[in-house]
Structure formats: C-alpha cells, structure tokens
Amino acid sequence: MNFFRILFLPITAPISFIQNHFKATILVILLFALYQNSTTNPIIQPNLMRINLSGAIMNADDILEQINKAKTNSNIKGILLVVDSPGGAVAPSVEIAYAIKELNKIKPVIAYASGTMASGSYYASIWANQILANPGSMIGSIGVIMQSIDASKLLSKIGIKTQTIKMGTYKEAGTPTRAWNSKEKEELQKVIKSTYNMFVNDVANARKLKLKDYKQYADAHIFTAIQAKNVGLIDQISTISYAKQLTAKKANVKNPRWNKKDKMEKFMDKIIQGTISEIGLNMDRLSAY
C-alpha cells in the first residue's frame, strides 16, 4: 500500500494541495495570467478616458481622483462621463460639478446619462461640453430635500428619554428625538432654500436657460430623455456608441484609444456589480435624493 502511495505521490500531492488551498491557487493563477499579459502585450497609451459616476453620491474622492488624472495626463485628449445615479449629498455633488467645469476648460467633457441622471448627479454633469442621454433614461429632479424621523413615541414606549445641554437657539434643529418646532423648521427651510437657489442658478448658467422659467426645468420635475431635451436640460438623445464618437470628435482624436481597466479590476467589478444587482432587484430605480 505504501509503495503505491509513494508511486503516485507526484500526482496526488499537487491535487491535495489544490484542494486544501483552492482560493490561494486561483489567486496565483490569476496573478500569473495578468503578469503574462502585461509582459507579452505592448503598452498602448489611451487618448480618451471614460469616467463612471454610478450609485448614490456620498463621497467624491474617487471621481475627483479620476478627474485629476484626466486633467494632468497629457495623453488624454477627451473625457466621457457616464452617469447612472439618483443623486446624493449636496457637497460631493457640487465638488464634482466644479471639477468637471475646470476640466472642460482644458479638455472636452461629454456627459452621458446611461440610466438615471437626477438631482446631485445632474448637478455634477451640468458643466460638461454637452449632455447626451439614453432614450430610456430619467433626467432632472432638480431640488433639495432634508429628512429626519420623529422617534419620540418610540423612545417613550421603550422608556428612553434624551438629555440635552446646548448653547444656541437652533443647535438642536433637525433632531430625530422629537418633533421640530416652528422656529427650527423655518431655520432649516432657509438652508434648503439657499441650497436650492444655488442649484437652480448653476443649472441656468451652465445650460444657458432663463432663470425666471425655472419652474419649467427645475422644481424637482423628473423628465424622460425627450422631455429633458425639450426643456433644455440635455443636448441630444443618443446611444453610448454615439457619445463615444462625439467625445473623440470634440477631442480631435482620429484614432480613439479608450482607457481600460485591468483584468483583476474587471473581475472584482463583476463581483461587486452582481452583488449590487441582487440587492437592488426589489428597489425603486427612480428614487432620487
């Protein structure tokens, strides 16, 4: 018995190792494949860059980093911003908007609504050279909202009371532990109004729309692509293919070479997107922030 075990050891040992270290083996194979590709394929510098803005905008760091790379890379001549986002927090949306504005002064930026371009994600796109939209996309929702819960009854039922020491009349404005009083509501309304006015003014300036007609294109209206074009929020209804062609044309690039993710990054993106898709099956795609 030992004789056969020793005889077949060169075959059984690797199989046993793979079974016991399956994940590590897969990782090694992937890394080897990536190394092989990187050493055998010549490096071709891209001259066009695609930046994806997807999901809720809660942090702008990643997008701003990509915008900065596009700005400082002399090989990149044009940028396509592909948007599928319901919006998000005000501050990061504004950061992206003004970063795109600065970038568009140096290199042409085309924004493309691939699904939803609403609220903060529309704000982020307004300073692009042109805004294009998929025929089935949803555009707009130019508005600002602040929400909180009133958990006072729940806290009372479970026997919890809050204690607060504060200086400043409005320091507790927005608290979820009780109903807001009239003064607090007025104070919060001033914040919302100021932010909304900034949003509308920037849209009017960027899109060359009349501010006095803001009720037509703003006021939190949600538009189809056709409706958005009619009120001036977008320039064209198109496909992603045409958006790429237009980006190359605006950048005066005859031989387009787009930036590509490496294989490991694509692999991880597929896993992440698959997970997000599963989570989002029962969620409303048209929700806006």
GROMACS .gro file of N, CA and C in nm, residues 118-232:
model
  345
  118ALA      N    1  -3.009   6.230  -1.212
  118ALA     CA    2  -3.107   6.307  -1.134
  118ALA      C    3  -3.042   6.375  -1.015
  119SER      N    4  -3.101   6.485  -0.976
  119SER     CA    5  -3.060   6.560  -0.857
  119SER      C    6  -2.909   6.584  -0.858
  120GLY      N    7  -2.837   6.531  -0.759
  120GLY     CA    8  -2.694   6.557  -0.747
  120GLY      C    9  -2.612   6.511  -0.866
  121SER      N   10  -2.652   6.401  -0.930
  121SER     CA   11  -2.575   6.353  -1.046
  121SER      C   12  -2.599   6.441  -1.169
  122TYR      N   13  -2.717   6.504  -1.177
  122TYR     CA   14  -2.738   6.602  -1.284
  122TYR      C   15  -2.654   6.726  -1.256
  123TYR      N   16  -2.655   6.769  -1.129
  123TYR     CA   17  -2.572   6.883  -1.088
  123TYR      C   18  -2.426   6.858  -1.129
  124ALA      N   19  -2.377   6.737  -1.102
  124ALA     CA   20  -2.238   6.702  -1.132
  124ALA      C   21  -2.206   6.712  -1.281
  125SER      N   22  -2.309   6.704  -1.367
  125SER     CA   23  -2.288   6.695  -1.512
  125SER      C   24  -2.309   6.825  -1.587
  126ILE      N   25  -2.362   6.927  -1.522
  126ILE     CA   26  -2.411   7.045  -1.594
  126ILE      C   27  -2.303   7.122  -1.670
  127TRP      N   28  -2.177   7.116  -1.624
  127TRP     CA   29  -2.072   7.196  -1.688
  127TRP      C   30  -1.999   7.118  -1.796
  128ALA      N   31  -2.049   7.002  -1.835
  128ALA     CA   32  -1.989   6.929  -1.946
  128ALA      C   33  -2.008   7.006  -2.076
  129ASN      N   34  -1.927   6.978  -2.174
  129ASN     CA   35  -1.937   7.043  -2.305
  129ASN      C   36  -2.074   7.018  -2.366
  130GLN      N   37  -2.121   6.893  -2.357
  130GLN     CA   38  -2.257   6.857  -2.398
  130GLN      C   39  -2.308   6.746  -2.307
  131ILE      N   40  -2.441   6.740  -2.293
  131ILE     CA   41  -2.504   6.633  -2.216
  131ILE      C   42  -2.591   6.551  -2.311
  132LEU      N   43  -2.560   6.422  -2.319
  132LEU     CA   44  -2.637   6.329  -2.402
  132LEU      C   45  -2.710   6.231  -2.310
  133ALA      N   46  -2.816   6.170  -2.362
  133ALA     CA   47  -2.893   6.079  -2.278
  133ALA      C   48  -2.946   5.960  -2.357
  134ASN      N   49  -2.941   5.845  -2.295
  134ASN     CA   50  -3.005   5.725  -2.348
  134ASN      C   51  -3.155   5.752  -2.362
  135PRO      N   52  -3.220   5.703  -2.467
  135PRO     CA   53  -3.364   5.729  -2.485
  135PRO      C   54  -3.451   5.687  -2.367
  136GLY      N   55  -3.405   5.587  -2.292
  136GLY     CA   56  -3.484   5.539  -2.179
  136GLY      C   57  -3.441   5.594  -2.045
  137SER      N   58  -3.354   5.693  -2.045
  137SER     CA   59  -3.303   5.748  -1.919
  137SER      C   60  -3.402   5.844  -1.854
  138MET      N   61  -3.378   5.872  -1.726
  138MET     CA   62  -3.459   5.966  -1.649
  138MET      C   63  -3.369   6.081  -1.604
  139ILE      N   64  -3.415   6.203  -1.627
  139ILE     CA   65  -3.332   6.322  -1.605
  139ILE      C   66  -3.403   6.421  -1.512
  140GLY      N   67  -3.324   6.498  -1.438
  140GLY     CA   68  -3.382   6.611  -1.365
  140GLY      C   69  -3.383   6.597  -1.215
  141SER      N   70  -3.502   6.608  -1.157
  141SER     CA   71  -3.520   6.611  -1.011
  141SER      C   72  -3.431   6.718  -0.948
  142ILE      N   73  -3.436   6.837  -1.008
  142ILE     CA   74  -3.357   6.949  -0.957
  142ILE      C   75  -3.427   7.004  -0.832
  143GLY      N   76  -3.380   6.961  -0.720
  143GLY     CA   77  -3.441   7.000  -0.594
  143GLY      C   78  -3.352   6.961  -0.477
  144VAL      N   79  -3.387   7.003  -0.358
  144VAL     CA   80  -3.310   6.973  -0.238
  144VAL      C   81  -3.406   6.926  -0.130
  145ILE      N   82  -3.363   6.827  -0.055
  145ILE     CA   83  -3.450   6.773   0.049
  145ILE      C   84  -3.370   6.745   0.176
  146MET      N   85  -3.433   6.767   0.291
  146MET     CA   86  -3.375   6.731   0.420
  146MET      C   87  -3.481   6.653   0.497
  147GLN      N   88  -3.444   6.534   0.543
  147GLN     CA   89  -3.540   6.449   0.611
  147GLN      C   90  -3.484   6.399   0.744
  148SER      N   91  -3.575   6.373   0.835
  148SER     CA   92  -3.540   6.310   0.961
  148SER      C   93  -3.665   6.243   1.016
  149ILE      N   94  -3.647   6.155   1.110
  149ILE     CA   95  -3.763   6.088   1.171
  149ILE      C   96  -3.798   6.156   1.303
  150ASP      N   97  -3.920   6.135   1.346
  150ASP     CA   98  -3.962   6.177   1.480
  150ASP      C   99  -3.980   6.049   1.562
  151ALA      N  100  -3.880   6.016   1.639
  151ALA     CA  101  -3.878   5.890   1.714
  151ALA      C  102  -3.925   5.907   1.858
  152SER      N  103  -3.992   6.019   1.888
  152SER     CA  104  -4.029   6.048   2.027
  152SER      C  105  -4.123   5.944   2.085
  153LYS      N  106  -4.223   5.899   2.007
  153LYS     CA  107  -4.317   5.799   2.057
  153LYS      C  108  -4.251   5.665   2.080
  154LEU      N  109  -4.162   5.627   1.989
  154LEU     CA  110  -4.090   5.500   2.004
  154LEU      C  111  -4.002   5.503   2.128
  155LEU      N  112  -3.930   5.614   2.148
  155LEU     CA  113  -3.843   5.626   2.265
  155LEU      C  114  -3.924   5.622   2.394
  156SER      N  115  -4.044   5.684   2.389
  156SER     CA  116  -4.130   5.685   2.507
  156SER      C  117  -4.178   5.544   2.542
  157LYS      N  118  -4.212   5.466   2.438
  157LYS     CA  119  -4.262   5.330   2.461
  157LYS      C  120  -4.156   5.239   2.523
  158ILE      N  121  -4.031   5.259   2.483
  158ILE     CA  122  -3.926   5.171   2.535
  158ILE      C  123  -3.855   5.233   2.656
  159GLY      N  124  -3.908   5.345   2.702
  159GLY     CA  125  -3.860   5.405   2.825
  159GLY      C  126  -3.729   5.480   2.816
  160ILE      N  127  -3.703   5.541   2.702
  160ILE     CA  128  -3.579   5.616   2.684
  160ILE      C  129  -3.611   5.765   2.674
  161LYS      N  130  -3.539   5.845   2.752
  161LYS     CA  131  -3.551   5.990   2.746
  161LYS      C  132  -3.416   6.049   2.710
  162THR      N  133  -3.418   6.154   2.630
  162THR     CA  134  -3.293   6.220   2.592
  162THR      C  135  -3.267   6.338   2.684
  163GLN      N  136  -3.139   6.369   2.702
  163GLN     CA  137  -3.099   6.485   2.781
  163GLN      C  138  -3.006   6.570   2.696
  164THR      N  139  -3.029   6.701   2.696
  164THR     CA  140  -2.952   6.789   2.609
  164THR      C  141  -2.910   6.915   2.683
  165ILE      N  142  -2.785   6.951   2.665
  165ILE     CA  143  -2.735   7.081   2.710
  165ILE      C  144  -2.683   7.151   2.586
  166LYS      N  145  -2.732   7.269   2.558
  166LYS     CA  146  -2.694   7.337   2.434
  166LYS      C  147  -2.681   7.487   2.454
  167MET      N  148  -2.608   7.547   2.363
  167MET     CA  149  -2.599   7.693   2.353
  167MET      C  150  -2.631   7.727   2.208
  168GLY      N  151  -2.727   7.811   2.186
  168GLY     CA  152  -2.769   7.845   2.051
  168GLY      C  153  -2.911   7.796   2.028
  169THR      N  154  -2.997   7.886   1.986
  169THR     CA  155  -3.140   7.855   1.970
  169THR      C  156  -3.163   7.737   1.876
  170TYR      N  157  -3.084   7.729   1.770
  170TYR     CA  158  -3.112   7.630   1.665
  170TYR      C  159  -3.016   7.511   1.668
  171LYS      N  160  -2.944   7.496   1.779
  171LYS     CA  161  -2.842   7.391   1.785
  171LYS      C  162  -2.902   7.251   1.775
  172GLU      N  163  -3.029   7.237   1.813
  172GLU     CA  164  -3.094   7.106   1.810
  172GLU      C  165  -3.185   7.089   1.688
  173ALA      N  166  -3.179   7.183   1.596
  173ALA     CA  167  -3.263   7.175   1.477
  173ALA      C  168  -3.229   7.050   1.397
  174GLY      N  169  -3.331   6.977   1.361
  174GLY     CA  170  -3.311   6.853   1.285
  174GLY      C  171  -3.302   6.729   1.370
  175THR      N  172  -3.317   6.743   1.500
  175THR     CA  173  -3.308   6.627   1.589
  175THR      C  174  -3.416   6.523   1.558
  176PRO      N  175  -3.385   6.394   1.567
  176PRO     CA  176  -3.487   6.290   1.546
  176PRO      C  177  -3.557   6.248   1.675
  177THR      N  178  -3.519   6.309   1.788
  177THR     CA  179  -3.573   6.264   1.916
  177THR      C  180  -3.707   6.328   1.951
  178ARG      N  181  -3.749   6.427   1.873
  178ARG     CA  182  -3.878   6.493   1.897
  178ARG      C  183  -3.923   6.564   1.772
  179ALA      N  184  -4.046   6.613   1.772
  179ALA     CA  185  -4.096   6.692   1.658
  179ALA      C  186  -4.026   6.827   1.656
  180TRP      N  187  -3.997   6.878   1.537
  180TRP     CA  188  -3.932   7.008   1.525
  180TRP      C  189  -4.033   7.120   1.555
  181ASN      N  190  -3.988   7.222   1.624
  181ASN     CA  191  -4.078   7.336   1.648
  181ASN      C  192  -4.075   7.430   1.527
  182SER      N  193  -4.162   7.528   1.528
  182SER     CA  194  -4.179   7.616   1.412
  182SER      C  195  -4.053   7.695   1.380
  183LYS      N  196  -3.982   7.742   1.482
  183LYS     CA  197  -3.859   7.817   1.460
  183LYS      C  198  -3.752   7.731   1.393
  184GLU      N  199  -3.743   7.605   1.438
  184GLU     CA  200  -3.645   7.513   1.379
  184GLU      C  201  -3.678   7.484   1.233
  185LYS      N  202  -3.807   7.465   1.204
  185LYS     CA  203  -3.849   7.439   1.066
  185LYS      C  204  -3.815   7.557   0.975
  186GLU      N  205  -3.838   7.679   1.026
  186GLU     CA  206  -3.807   7.799   0.949
  186GLU      C  207  -3.656   7.808   0.922
  187GLU      N  208  -3.577   7.775   1.022
  187GLU     CA  209  -3.431   7.780   1.008
  187GLU      C  210  -3.382   7.679   0.904
  188LEU      N  211  -3.434   7.557   0.912
  188LEU     CA  212  -3.395   7.454   0.816
  188LEU      C  213  -3.444   7.487   0.676
  189GLN      N  214  -3.562   7.550   0.669
  189GLN     CA  215  -3.616   7.589   0.539
  189GLN      C  216  -3.527   7.692   0.471
  190LYS      N  217  -3.465   7.780   0.549
  190LYS     CA  218  -3.374   7.880   0.494
  190LYS      C  219  -3.252   7.812   0.432
  191VAL      N  220  -3.203   7.707   0.498
  191VAL     CA  221  -3.088   7.632   0.447
  191VAL      C  222  -3.125   7.564   0.316
  192ILE      N  223  -3.241   7.500   0.314
  192ILE     CA  224  -3.288   7.429   0.194
  192ILE      C  225  -3.307   7.528   0.079
  193LYS      N  226  -3.368   7.642   0.108
  193LYS     CA  227  -3.395   7.741   0.004
  193LYS      C  228  -3.265   7.795  -0.055
  194SER      N  229  -3.167   7.824   0.029
  194SER     CA  230  -3.040   7.877  -0.017
  194SER      C  231  -2.968   7.777  -0.107
  195THR      N  232  -2.969   7.650  -0.066
  195THR     CA  233  -2.905   7.544  -0.145
  195THR      C  234  -2.977   7.524  -0.277
  196TYR      N  235  -3.110   7.528  -0.272
  196TYR     CA  236  -3.190   7.512  -0.394
  196TYR      C  237  -3.163   7.626  -0.493
  197ASN      N  238  -3.157   7.749  -0.441
  197ASN     CA  239  -3.128   7.864  -0.527
  197ASN      C  240  -2.992   7.851  -0.595
  198MET      N  241  -2.893   7.801  -0.520
  198MET     CA  242  -2.761   7.779  -0.577
  198MET      C  243  -2.769   7.676  -0.690
  199PHE      N  244  -2.841   7.567  -0.667
  199PHE     CA  245  -2.859   7.461  -0.765
  199PHE      C  246  -2.923   7.516  -0.893
  200VAL      N  247  -3.033   7.586  -0.877
  200VAL     CA  248  -3.106   7.639  -0.993
  200VAL      C  249  -3.022   7.742  -1.069
  201ASN      N  250  -2.955   7.830  -0.996
  201ASN     CA  251  -2.871   7.930  -1.060
  201ASN      C  252  -2.759   7.866  -1.142
  202ASP      N  253  -2.696   7.764  -1.087
  202ASP     CA  254  -2.588   7.697  -1.158
  202ASP      C  255  -2.640   7.625  -1.283
  203VAL      N  256  -2.756   7.562  -1.271
  203VAL     CA  257  -2.816   7.495  -1.388
  203VAL      C  258  -2.848   7.598  -1.496
  204ALA      N  259  -2.909   7.710  -1.457
  204ALA     CA  260  -2.945   7.814  -1.553
  204ALA      C  261  -2.821   7.870  -1.624
  205ASN      N  262  -2.714   7.894  -1.548
  205ASN     CA  263  -2.591   7.947  -1.606
  205ASN      C  264  -2.523   7.846  -1.698
  206ALA      N  265  -2.512   7.722  -1.651
  206ALA     CA  266  -2.442   7.619  -1.728
  206ALA      C  267  -2.516   7.583  -1.855
  207ARG      N  268  -2.648   7.575  -1.846
  207ARG     CA  269  -2.729   7.530  -1.960
  207ARG      C  270  -2.786   7.648  -2.040
  208LYS      N  271  -2.750   7.770  -1.998
  208LYS     CA  272  -2.797   7.892  -2.069
  208LYS      C  273  -2.951   7.895  -2.077
  209LEU      N  274  -3.013   7.874  -1.962
  209LEU     CA  275  -3.158   7.877  -1.950
  209LEU      C  276  -3.200   8.004  -1.877
  210LYS      N  277  -3.322   8.045  -1.896
  210LYS     CA  278  -3.374   8.164  -1.829
  210LYS      C  279  -3.411   8.129  -1.685
  211LEU      N  280  -3.352   8.205  -1.594
  211LEU     CA  281  -3.376   8.178  -1.451
  211LEU      C  282  -3.523   8.196  -1.415
  212LYS      N  283  -3.591   8.291  -1.479
  212LYS     CA  284  -3.731   8.317  -1.446
  212LYS      C  285  -3.822   8.200  -1.486
  213ASP      N  286  -3.773   8.113  -1.574
  213ASP     CA  287  -3.853   7.997  -1.618
  213ASP      C  288  -3.817   7.870  -1.541
  214TYR      N  289  -3.755   7.886  -1.422
  214TYR     CA  290  -3.704   7.769  -1.350
  214TYR      C  291  -3.811   7.665  -1.317
  215LYS      N  292  -3.937   7.708  -1.306
  215LYS     CA  293  -4.045   7.613  -1.276
  215LYS      C  294  -4.062   7.509  -1.386
  216GLN      N  295  -4.019   7.543  -1.507
  216GLN     CA  296  -4.035   7.452  -1.620
  216GLN      C  297  -3.931   7.340  -1.618
  217TYR      N  298  -3.807   7.371  -1.582
  217TYR     CA  299  -3.700   7.272  -1.590
  217TYR      C  300  -3.650   7.225  -1.453
  218ALA      N  301  -3.684   7.299  -1.347
  218ALA     CA  302  -3.642   7.261  -1.212
  218ALA      C  303  -3.765   7.216  -1.131
  219ASP      N  304  -3.780   7.270  -1.010
  219ASP     CA  305  -3.897   7.240  -0.926
  219ASP      C  306  -3.912   7.090  -0.901
  220ALA      N  307  -3.800   7.017  -0.904
  220ALA     CA  308  -3.796   6.872  -0.879
  220ALA      C  309  -3.872   6.788  -0.980
  221HIS      N  310  -3.898   6.844  -1.100
  221HIS     CA  311  -3.959   6.765  -1.207
  221HIS      C  312  -3.865   6.651  -1.247
  222ILE      N  313  -3.922   6.534  -1.274
  222ILE     CA  314  -3.845   6.423  -1.330
  222ILE      C  315  -3.888   6.405  -1.475
  223PHE      N  316  -3.791   6.408  -1.567
  223PHE     CA  317  -3.820   6.406  -1.710
  223PHE      C  318  -3.770   6.278  -1.776
  224THR      N  319  -3.839   6.238  -1.883
  224THR     CA  320  -3.783   6.140  -1.974
  224THR      C  321  -3.677   6.212  -2.057
  225ALA      N  322  -3.600   6.138  -2.134
  225ALA     CA  323  -3.496   6.199  -2.216
  225ALA      C  324  -3.555   6.301  -2.314
  226ILE      N  325  -3.666   6.265  -2.375
  226ILE     CA  326  -3.731   6.356  -2.472
  226ILE      C  327  -3.778   6.483  -2.402
  227GLN      N  328  -3.841   6.468  -2.287
  227GLN     CA  329  -3.889   6.584  -2.213
  227GLN      C  330  -3.772   6.673  -2.167
  228ALA      N  331  -3.664   6.608  -2.123
  228ALA     CA  332  -3.546   6.682  -2.077
  228ALA      C  333  -3.485   6.764  -2.190
  229LYS      N  334  -3.485   6.709  -2.309
  229LYS     CA  335  -3.434   6.782  -2.426
  229LYS      C  336  -3.523   6.902  -2.457
  230ASN      N  337  -3.653   6.883  -2.445
  230ASN     CA  338  -3.748   6.990  -2.476
  230ASN      C  339  -3.735   7.110  -2.382
  231VAL      N  340  -3.697   7.084  -2.256
  231VAL     CA  341  -3.683   7.195  -2.161
  231VAL      C  342  -3.539   7.244  -2.151
  232GLY      N  343  -3.447   7.182  -2.226
  232GLY     CA  344  -3.310   7.231  -2.233
  232GLY      C  345  -3.211   7.171  -2.135
   0.00000   0.00000   0.00000
